Amino acid sequence: MARTRRMRYSGGDATFMVTTYILLAVFTLSVLYPLIFVVSASVSSADALTRGEVWFWPVGVNVDAYAEVLGSPRLVRGFLNSVLYTVLGSAIGTFLTLLAGYVLSRDDLPFRRILMFFFLIPFLFSAGIIPTYMIVNALGLMDSIWAVVLPGVLNVFNMIITMTFYRLNIPKEMLEAAQVDGATDFRFFFRMAIPLSKPIIAVNVLFYAITQWNSWFNALLYLSDDTLFPLQLVLRDILTQSQVDPSMIGGDVSELIRRKELFDKLKYALIVVAMIPPMIAYPFVQKHFTKGALIGSLK
Amino acid sequence: MTSPTTTAPPASRGRAPEPVSRRPARKHQHPLGLRLKRSWRLYVLLLPPFVYGILFMWAPLYGLQMAFKDFSVALGINGSPWAGLKYIEQFVSSFQFGTVIRNSLVLNFYELIALFPLPIILALLLNVVRNMKFKRTVQMITYAPYFISTVVVVGIIIMLFSPSGGIVNQVIVGLGGQPTDFLSSEFFRHTYVWSGAWQTLGYSAIIYLAALAGIDPQLHEAAKVDGASIVRRIWHIDIPGILPVMVTLLILNMGSMLSVGFEKVLLMQTPLNLNVSEVIDTYSYNVAFASSIPQYSYAAAIGLFKSVIAVIMLVMANWLARRVAKTSLF
């Protein structure tokens, strides 16, 4: 293969191409390595991990850390909460975004520019954490799932992408033809625009789902009831604050030491578990995300 | 950014502005009353996002007045007495002011300088690769970390770079070095920026790859016939071709400059690196929520200060882009 390339490229170009391939390969491996290491560490034996024998492939494979993770009520509940918030967040976010995106894409909408600024101004000039916190408090949403889901669920950037999508994909002639046939705006939106919106619905659902799945800060601010905590907030306590749930560490001392050795390994297993849902979604979403980025780049 | 109006032609051109309206002619065929009556259904459709905008986007902006009030939880935003610029002054004259502003600017400029050109380079290199299998593999792998949450990324950093037994320090010690605390004041900025590179480079490159795919292949063919090398074609065809996208993203980056990474900074913050990791947002958060006596008005004033600077930077970047690159956002 190298030979055919050398035949096609001149001297300088061949050097450039070889350098390019090497650079890209090195970069790709450096992105991949931490992920492989984390997975290997999570299934290696705790002893091998403590002695630093794990470099790349797992040593002394076992899955007891995963058993531990699945056996922890706190983590399982966090996982289920996250699923709920993700479903709610992506449904509400997509619904609001499609409505706003479609309506604002209509040239014949009176006060269109003013309405556009209605959404753009808070997007460019954000009030910040404290006033938002006060409003969520004033609305009586504290310590409810809505405090996690609602603030920030409509992303103005997505709205603009969606608006651009409708501009490009729903020709004016189509609307005019429908209007001649007596279709109302409701009918046109639900019967014609929505069925043509599959790609942009996919982009929105995926974007909102990923954002909601990965978010933790709203939960930190607005929740005190830990049975409502999403997975990321539980993970934050364990991974970055090193707070160990007492229920995870048993009573007697020898058990405690064994568990402590297990704790590092447990963290690796947690990281892997937290990465699984986005990674499962990833192959499906990649194509759509690229499409979304493309539409967005057109402004 | 969606309005059809662009900048007015410079006066120096000395031509009268063209009377032609940019708007489609049929828009003015009907009086406003009739258009409103015809469009009521559109307003109904817009109602849910509009209500959302009032509650979660505009109400906080209204609540921002607490930065100028002696806010008390009992009296609420409306009932609290006015305090004038007291809290803004308190922030500007506080001993933390210099540190916090410097940390915010240094962290964000470092990130911008390091992370703005790299996705462009990655995209340009990927664009010349002709082996599709290789290209797809590189893209798929480098894109993946974008989907990992900030909490998990910081978790990975803490685990892998831990001074006690992290794999990176094992290598350093194995090579005869001293164990290094990568979250210490000395290394915090580098760890923050380069872990960000690990996470986002592949994703950020996509938009440039899309722009590169839009470049007319005939330009490349013609240059090839003229004997231009790959490097020359990148320089004279690819880079000018993606310049508008580069400028747009640069302006957007400038606008969000002071807010990006707040969550990650907060996660990576330890008492030991506070002198370099305390940025405007974390300071505001800590003043309001992490201290024993919450100072909401002071914290809101700090947040307001940041938003004002952010908008000024956005407008400046936009102005600069219009002058230099003839492209602008608005």
XYZ file of C-alpha atoms in Angstrom:
629
model
C 0.000 0.000 0.000
C 2.828 2.328 0.895
C 4.312 1.648 -2.519
C 1.223 2.673 -4.443
C 1.060 5.862 -2.391
C 4.660 6.691 -3.125
C 3.917 6.277 -6.792
C 1.045 8.717 -6.618
C 2.654 11.442 -4.544
C 5.689 13.540 -5.332
C 8.598 13.638 -2.870
C 7.387 16.490 -0.685
C 3.804 15.317 -0.724
C 4.799 11.772 0.235
C 6.654 13.066 3.299
C 3.665 15.209 4.202
C 1.273 12.295 3.867
C 3.420 9.980 5.986
C 3.684 12.672 8.682
C -0.075 13.199 8.530
C -0.817 9.512 9.032
C 1.648 9.281 11.917
C 0.296 12.401 13.641
C -3.293 11.248 13.318
C -2.453 7.757 14.557
C -0.579 9.106 17.586
C -3.407 11.474 18.438
C -6.031 8.747 18.064
C -4.083 6.375 20.302
C -3.671 9.059 22.958
C -7.420 9.610 22.960
C -8.095 5.882 23.099
C -5.542 4.885 25.734
C -7.197 6.386 28.858
C -10.467 4.718 27.903
C -8.831 1.324 27.459
C -6.952 1.745 30.717
C -10.097 2.601 32.663
C -11.924 -0.451 31.302
C -8.908 -2.715 32.002
C -8.501 -1.369 35.522
C -12.164 -1.920 36.292
C -11.979 -5.634 35.506
C -8.487 -6.330 36.895
C -7.925 -7.731 40.366
C -7.668 -5.096 43.085
C -4.218 -6.419 44.083
C -2.782 -6.115 40.599
C -4.152 -2.593 40.391
C -2.639 -1.542 43.739
C 0.730 -3.055 42.773
C 0.642 -1.122 39.495
C 0.680 -4.168 37.241
C -2.108 -2.935 35.018
C -0.816 -1.006 32.024
C -2.972 -1.884 29.122
C -4.691 -5.265 29.268
C -6.548 -6.379 32.417
C -4.626 -8.493 34.941
C -6.473 -11.189 36.902
C -9.870 -10.576 35.406
C -12.926 -10.410 37.652
C -16.075 -8.364 37.671
C -16.735 -7.962 41.412
C -16.542 -4.159 41.148
C -19.470 -4.271 38.743
C -21.376 -6.536 41.106
C -20.741 -3.915 43.784
C -21.981 -1.086 41.568
C -25.131 -2.965 40.596
C -25.699 -3.891 44.246
C -25.588 -0.302 45.487
C -29.112 1.077 45.867
C -27.782 4.631 45.679
C -26.164 4.099 42.291
C -29.058 2.141 40.852
C -31.485 4.824 41.994
C -29.230 7.532 40.547
C -29.169 5.671 37.261
C -32.953 5.372 37.155
C -33.385 9.042 38.115
C -31.036 10.023 35.299
C -33.056 7.960 32.837
C -36.230 9.728 33.953
C -34.667 13.209 33.745
C -33.167 12.435 30.357
C -36.488 11.266 28.914
C -38.351 14.270 30.331
C -35.642 16.777 29.425
C -35.272 15.617 25.845
C -39.034 15.408 25.280
C -39.786 18.875 26.672
C -36.710 20.468 25.135
C -37.398 19.042 21.689
C -41.074 20.044 21.848
C -40.302 23.657 22.780
C -37.446 23.888 20.268
C -39.526 22.591 17.355
C -42.367 24.993 18.108
C -40.134 28.034 18.471
C -37.887 27.007 15.577
C -40.795 26.475 13.218
C -42.751 29.604 14.080
C -39.686 31.833 13.931
C -38.755 30.381 10.539
C -41.926 31.862 9.073
C -41.203 35.096 7.186
C -44.847 36.161 7.390
C -44.915 36.120 11.208
C -45.735 39.606 12.493
C -43.159 40.910 15.004
C -40.816 38.122 13.980
C -37.656 40.134 14.696
C -38.869 41.260 18.094
C -39.713 37.675 19.020
C -36.297 36.601 17.775
C -34.665 39.124 20.121
C -36.925 37.883 22.905
C -34.999 34.608 22.769
C -31.610 35.969 21.690
C -31.096 38.562 24.409
C -31.199 36.186 27.397
C -29.051 33.794 25.353
C -26.315 36.397 24.872
C -26.722 38.125 28.215
C -27.292 35.486 30.840
C -28.524 36.453 34.287
C -26.223 34.034 36.041
C -26.644 31.380 38.654
C -28.001 33.392 41.577
C -31.050 35.095 40.004
C -31.956 31.825 38.279
C -31.741 30.071 41.621
C -34.042 32.679 43.178
C -36.607 32.281 40.388
C -36.607 28.493 40.639
C -37.107 28.969 44.379
C -39.910 31.500 43.846
C -41.654 29.128 41.451
C -41.714 26.546 44.225
C -39.705 24.014 42.239
C -37.045 23.353 44.875
C -36.408 19.709 45.605
C -38.580 18.523 42.741
C -37.658 16.792 39.516
C -38.773 19.907 37.604
C -35.958 21.954 39.128
C -33.537 19.510 37.511
C -35.326 19.257 34.179
C -36.709 22.723 33.413
C -33.984 25.372 33.896
C -32.036 25.474 30.653
C -34.151 22.889 28.861
C -34.708 25.200 25.860
C -31.398 25.851 24.194
C -31.479 28.924 21.974
C -28.605 27.645 19.872
C -30.657 24.533 19.041
C -33.609 26.750 18.318
C -31.587 28.668 15.733
C -30.367 25.441 14.135
C -33.966 24.189 13.975
C -35.149 27.472 12.503
C -32.483 27.291 9.824
C -33.499 23.721 9.103
C -37.107 24.747 8.461
C -35.990 27.661 6.299
C -33.973 25.336 4.106
C -36.231 22.312 4.048
C -39.802 23.588 3.968
C -40.090 25.581 0.765
C -42.421 28.559 0.805
C -44.273 27.097 -2.186
C -45.289 24.135 -0.062
C -46.859 26.392 2.557
C -48.586 28.436 -0.109
C -49.958 25.334 -1.802
C -51.261 24.071 1.532
C -52.836 27.431 2.272
C -54.557 27.426 -1.103
C -55.974 24.022 -0.187
C -57.306 25.574 3.006
C -54.858 24.116 5.514
C -54.442 26.146 8.705
C -51.067 26.785 10.309
C -51.843 24.069 12.870
C -52.604 21.553 10.187
C -49.593 22.518 8.149
C -47.269 22.292 11.147
C -48.502 18.959 12.471
C -49.304 17.230 9.194
C -46.550 18.516 6.917
C -43.730 20.227 8.781
C -43.418 17.682 11.614
C -43.298 14.606 9.347
C -40.538 16.321 7.365
C -38.611 17.127 10.542
C -37.189 13.681 11.372
C -33.524 14.694 11.023
C -33.912 17.832 13.127
C -36.018 15.994 15.719
C -33.243 13.427 15.978
C -30.613 16.161 16.389
C -32.639 17.871 19.120
C -33.549 14.707 21.030
C -29.956 13.533 21.000
C -28.525 16.879 21.964
C -30.930 17.374 24.850
C -30.607 13.770 25.987
C -26.805 13.945 26.127
C -26.905 17.299 27.928
C -29.429 16.095 30.482
C -27.710 12.763 31.023
C -24.403 14.499 31.693
C -25.696 17.344 33.846
C -25.267 17.542 37.598
C -25.125 21.202 38.523
C -28.874 21.885 38.585
C -29.310 18.860 40.810
C -26.554 20.083 43.119
C -28.191 23.494 43.426
C -31.836 22.568 43.678
C -31.997 19.151 45.305
C -31.431 18.225 48.904
C -33.382 14.962 48.854
C -30.752 12.440 47.788
C -33.308 9.940 46.540
C -33.805 12.362 43.638
C -30.093 12.670 42.784
C -29.155 11.874 39.194
C -26.287 9.496 38.522
C -23.792 12.278 37.711
C -24.262 13.890 41.114
C -23.780 10.558 42.895
C -20.680 10.035 40.751
C -19.386 13.477 41.638
C -19.598 12.666 45.337
C -17.749 9.385 44.887
C -15.251 10.283 42.123
C -14.232 13.849 42.851
C -15.175 14.345 46.491
C -14.165 10.787 47.455
C -17.203 10.494 49.649
C -17.884 6.895 50.415
C -21.391 5.791 51.071
C -21.380 4.128 54.493
C -23.629 1.439 53.099
C -20.891 0.535 50.646
C -18.367 -0.089 53.382
C -19.204 -2.933 55.689
C -18.879 -3.027 59.479
C -15.827 -5.104 60.455
C -12.225 -4.051 59.928
C -10.876 -6.755 57.616
C -13.885 -6.242 55.438
C -13.163 -2.511 55.567
C -9.619 -2.958 54.287
C -10.740 -5.298 51.546
C -13.386 -2.803 50.576
C -10.909 0.060 50.610
C -8.704 -1.763 48.150
C -11.767 -2.325 46.110
C -12.653 1.362 46.210
C -10.235 2.473 43.468
C -11.375 -0.345 41.305
C -14.940 0.550 42.080
C -14.324 4.056 40.812
C -13.038 2.679 37.511
C -16.100 0.475 37.221
C -18.301 3.489 37.957
C -16.632 5.489 35.209
C -17.274 2.656 32.767
C -20.912 2.304 33.826
C -21.463 6.050 33.443
C -19.925 5.986 29.972
C -22.038 3.087 28.703
C -25.344 4.836 27.861
C -23.814 7.701 25.844
C -21.480 5.230 24.145
C -24.379 2.985 23.157
C -26.165 5.993 21.719
C -22.991 7.282 20.084
C -22.829 5.214 16.852
C -26.439 6.096 16.085
C -26.048 9.755 16.848
C -22.766 10.454 15.099
C -24.361 10.866 11.685
C -27.121 13.117 12.994
C -24.760 15.217 15.044
C -22.657 15.876 11.980
C -25.801 16.897 10.159
C -26.733 19.215 13.029
C -23.297 20.798 13.018
C -23.629 21.279 9.264
C -26.977 23.009 9.478
C -25.706 25.106 12.353
C -22.673 26.220 10.396
C -24.928 27.791 7.795
C -26.218 30.192 10.432
C -27.661 36.441 13.646
C -30.684 35.578 11.599
C -31.892 39.035 10.819
C -31.679 39.869 7.147
C -30.185 43.258 7.844
C -26.451 43.603 7.499
C -24.203 46.536 8.083
C -24.980 49.722 6.280
C -22.649 50.421 3.374
C -19.808 52.714 4.415
C -20.584 56.360 3.877
C -17.294 56.896 2.094
C -18.677 55.074 -0.893
C -20.802 58.155 -1.462
C -23.766 56.393 -2.973
C -27.308 56.931 -1.861
C -28.735 53.929 -0.045
C -30.743 51.801 -2.387
C -34.452 52.197 -1.831
C -35.037 48.503 -2.526
C -36.444 46.716 0.508
C -34.699 43.516 1.458
C -37.930 42.042 2.666
C -40.066 40.065 0.253
C -42.600 42.333 -1.400
C -45.638 40.305 -0.399
C -44.950 40.919 3.260
C -46.412 44.375 2.985
C -49.361 43.434 0.846
C -51.658 43.294 3.832
C -52.100 45.647 6.782
C -50.716 44.560 10.120
C -54.167 43.964 11.618
C -55.056 41.436 8.964
C -51.663 39.744 9.224
C -52.064 39.470 12.991
C -55.516 37.998 12.589
C -54.246 35.483 10.065
C -51.287 34.494 12.213
C -52.981 33.866 15.527
C -52.368 30.167 15.174
C -48.647 30.803 14.865
C -48.768 32.713 18.125
C -50.581 29.822 19.753
C -47.805 27.495 18.581
C -45.209 29.889 19.951
C -46.985 30.175 23.284
C -45.276 27.275 25.123
C -41.728 28.392 24.255
C -42.749 31.989 24.969
C -44.046 31.142 28.442
C -40.885 29.146 29.033
C -38.818 32.141 27.931
C -40.656 34.444 30.349
C -40.248 32.078 33.299
C -36.744 30.739 32.852
C -34.972 33.298 30.674
C -36.501 36.706 31.395
C -37.526 36.294 35.022
C -33.879 35.657 36.032
C -32.896 38.773 34.062
C -35.532 40.679 36.006
C -34.202 39.100 39.201
C -30.770 40.431 38.356
C -31.845 43.692 40.031
C -30.993 41.971 43.296
C -27.385 42.838 42.464
C -28.416 46.427 43.272
C -30.480 45.569 46.344
C -29.860 44.373 49.869
C -31.526 41.102 49.092
C -33.155 39.269 51.948
C -34.853 35.941 51.503
C -37.773 37.056 53.691
C -38.523 40.199 51.653
C -37.998 38.671 48.207
C -36.579 40.342 45.113
C -39.244 43.052 44.879
C -39.433 43.848 48.584
C -35.742 44.166 49.351
C -34.404 47.720 49.749
C -32.196 49.240 47.060
C -28.490 49.344 47.755
C -27.203 51.128 44.676
C -23.818 50.070 43.338
C -22.661 48.901 46.761
C -22.104 45.278 45.755
C -20.434 46.038 42.444
C -18.054 48.330 44.340
C -17.548 45.677 46.989
C -16.478 43.206 44.284
C -14.222 45.612 42.417
C -12.470 46.678 45.608
C -12.310 43.215 47.197
C -8.912 41.601 47.613
C -10.161 38.683 45.496
C -10.983 40.869 42.490
C -7.528 40.864 40.882
C -7.009 37.138 41.407
C -10.428 36.150 40.129
C -10.269 38.327 37.008
C -6.725 37.223 36.235
C -7.586 33.536 36.695
C -10.636 33.828 34.454
C -8.720 35.587 31.707
C -5.595 33.430 31.885
C -7.551 30.164 31.918
C -9.773 31.183 29.041
C -7.091 32.763 26.870
C -4.879 29.737 27.411
C -7.773 27.521 26.405
C -8.573 29.660 23.373
C -4.994 29.802 22.121
C -4.458 26.087 22.663
C -7.826 24.755 21.577
C -8.838 27.058 18.754
C -6.201 26.102 16.157
C -5.977 22.392 16.989
C -9.373 21.285 15.616
C -8.600 23.228 12.436
C -5.299 21.408 12.065
C -6.976 18.078 12.814
C -9.646 18.752 10.189
C -7.094 19.869 7.565
C -5.025 16.731 8.136
C -8.063 14.441 8.100
C -9.211 16.106 4.913
C -6.142 15.037 2.942
C -6.374 11.414 4.086
C -7.633 9.295 1.217
C -7.903 5.999 3.102
C -11.542 6.163 4.150
C -11.287 3.353 6.696
C -8.444 5.124 8.500
C -10.232 8.453 8.313
C -13.449 7.049 9.750
C -11.618 5.245 12.553
C -9.745 8.384 13.576
C -12.933 10.420 13.524
C -14.978 7.900 15.438
C -12.432 7.481 18.222
C -11.476 11.130 18.657
C -15.130 12.144 18.614
C -16.160 9.739 21.380
C -14.853 11.545 24.518
C -17.164 14.459 23.758
C -20.026 12.292 24.966
C -18.427 11.553 28.314
C -19.739 13.773 31.084
C -17.588 16.399 32.752
C -17.940 14.578 36.065
C -16.546 11.409 34.544
C -13.766 13.226 32.682
C -12.659 14.867 35.917
C -12.997 11.477 37.608
C -10.679 9.977 34.979
C -8.171 12.820 35.490
C -8.210 12.338 39.250
C -7.767 8.569 38.959
C -5.134 8.483 36.223
C -3.093 11.453 37.418
C -3.347 10.767 41.145
C -0.037 11.364 42.953
C -0.642 8.178 44.908
C -0.726 5.333 42.443
C -2.192 6.974 39.331
C -0.870 5.388 36.145
C 0.726 8.628 34.915
C 2.687 9.092 38.121
C 3.698 5.441 38.061
C 5.278 6.113 34.666
C 6.956 9.298 35.937
C 8.363 7.490 38.961
C 9.351 4.536 36.753
C 11.369 6.923 34.588
C 13.074 8.261 37.708
C 10.974 11.374 38.289
C 9.119 12.713 41.300
C 5.401 12.055 41.741
C 3.543 15.126 40.493
C 0.239 16.503 41.703
C -1.437 17.515 38.469
C -4.204 19.343 40.299
C -1.764 21.548 42.228
C -1.548 25.287 41.564
C 1.435 24.742 39.348
C -0.239 22.298 36.975
C -3.943 23.081 37.304
C -4.146 25.225 34.162
C -2.320 22.723 31.977
C -4.373 19.805 33.279
C -7.559 21.770 32.723
C -6.754 22.873 29.177
C -5.210 19.669 27.858
C -7.869 17.409 29.294
C -10.280 19.701 27.475
C -8.303 19.085 24.300
C -8.587 15.345 24.848
C -12.317 15.643 25.235
C -13.351 18.085 22.519
C -10.833 18.110 19.646
C -12.546 15.435 17.595
C -15.932 17.032 18.030
C -14.745 20.544 17.253
C -13.085 19.336 14.065
C -16.402 18.178 12.603
C -17.672 21.606 11.713
C -14.424 22.381 9.864
C -14.571 19.035 8.073
C -18.079 19.909 6.939
C -16.859 23.283 5.696
C -13.913 21.622 3.916
C -16.270 19.176 2.210
C -18.072 22.174 0.754
C -15.016 23.463 -1.077
C -15.250 23.074 -4.847
C -13.056 20.087 -5.847
C -12.333 21.798 -9.164
C -10.141 24.290 -7.308
C -8.002 21.407 -6.075
C -7.931 19.749 -9.493
C -6.830 22.962 -11.166
C -4.136 23.547 -8.544
C -2.930 19.956 -8.948
C -2.616 20.430 -12.703
C -0.526 23.516 -12.012
C 1.721 21.356 -9.848
C 0.770 22.678 -6.418
C 1.855 20.518 -3.493
C -0.594 19.385 -0.811
C 0.752 21.956 1.642
C 0.307 24.743 -0.878
C -3.233 23.622 -1.666
C -4.103 23.577 2.058
C -2.666 27.049 2.437
C -4.214 28.645 -0.655
C -7.486 26.716 -1.034
C -8.545 24.966 2.178
C -7.740 27.656 4.735
C -9.337 30.542 2.802
C -12.307 28.240 2.179
C -13.016 27.679 5.868
C -12.141 31.188 7.001
C -15.772 32.323 7.495
C -16.453 29.324 9.743
C -13.261 30.021 11.669
C -14.251 33.634 12.256
C -17.791 32.743 13.311
C -16.553 30.201 15.835
C -13.914 32.581 17.113
C -16.539 35.243 17.794
C -18.782 32.734 19.566
C -15.817 31.554 21.638
C -15.007 35.108 22.620
C -18.574 35.700 23.758
C -18.742 32.647 25.956
C -15.168 33.092 27.022
C -15.704 33.886 30.666
C -18.336 31.235 31.276
C -16.963 28.140 29.576
C -15.765 25.396 31.799
C -17.385 26.653 34.982
C -18.632 23.187 35.917
C -15.302 21.599 35.151
C -13.367 24.210 37.109
C -15.699 23.686 40.055
C -15.139 19.924 39.884
C -11.371 20.293 39.670
C -11.172 22.905 42.395
C -9.354 21.903 45.592
C -8.265 24.091 48.515
C -4.707 23.667 47.232
C -5.276 25.142 43.782
C -7.727 27.870 44.744
C -5.233 30.634 43.944
C -5.319 29.691 40.242
C -8.700 27.966 39.969
C -10.997 30.580 41.490
C -12.700 32.183 38.470
C -15.579 34.679 38.406
C -18.262 31.997 38.245
C -16.853 29.774 40.963
C -16.280 32.812 43.180
C -19.898 33.848 42.716
C -21.054 30.292 43.418
C -18.857 29.956 46.498
C -19.990 33.306 47.905
C -23.653 32.344 47.537
C -23.744 28.654 48.291
C -20.543 27.404 49.874
C -20.038 30.040 52.579
C -21.662 29.930 55.990
C -23.382 33.296 55.449
C -24.813 33.333 51.922
C -24.358 36.768 50.306
C -26.838 36.519 47.457
C -26.727 40.153 46.352
C -22.943 40.190 46.289
C -22.894 36.928 44.320
C -25.463 38.279 41.846
C -23.362 41.439 41.389
C -20.330 39.285 40.573
C -22.396 37.338 38.035
C -23.644 40.568 36.492
C -20.113 41.867 36.207
C -19.192 38.748 34.254
C -22.154 38.969 31.890
C -21.350 42.598 31.087
C -17.732 41.747 30.278
C -18.889 38.778 28.178
C -21.179 40.943 26.061
C -18.482 43.602 25.640
C -16.050 40.932 24.438
C -18.618 39.504 22.044
C -19.319 42.897 20.516
C -15.599 43.671 20.295
C -14.816 40.365 18.606
C -17.671 40.906 16.209
C -16.443 44.385 15.369
C -12.905 43.151 14.902
C -14.061 40.314 12.664
C -16.010 42.710 10.502
C -12.992 44.958 10.135
C -10.380 42.271 9.600
C -12.083 39.283 8.028
C -15.171 40.967 6.545
C -17.344 38.375 8.265
C -19.431 38.969 11.319
C -22.133 37.405 13.379
C -24.469 40.377 13.563
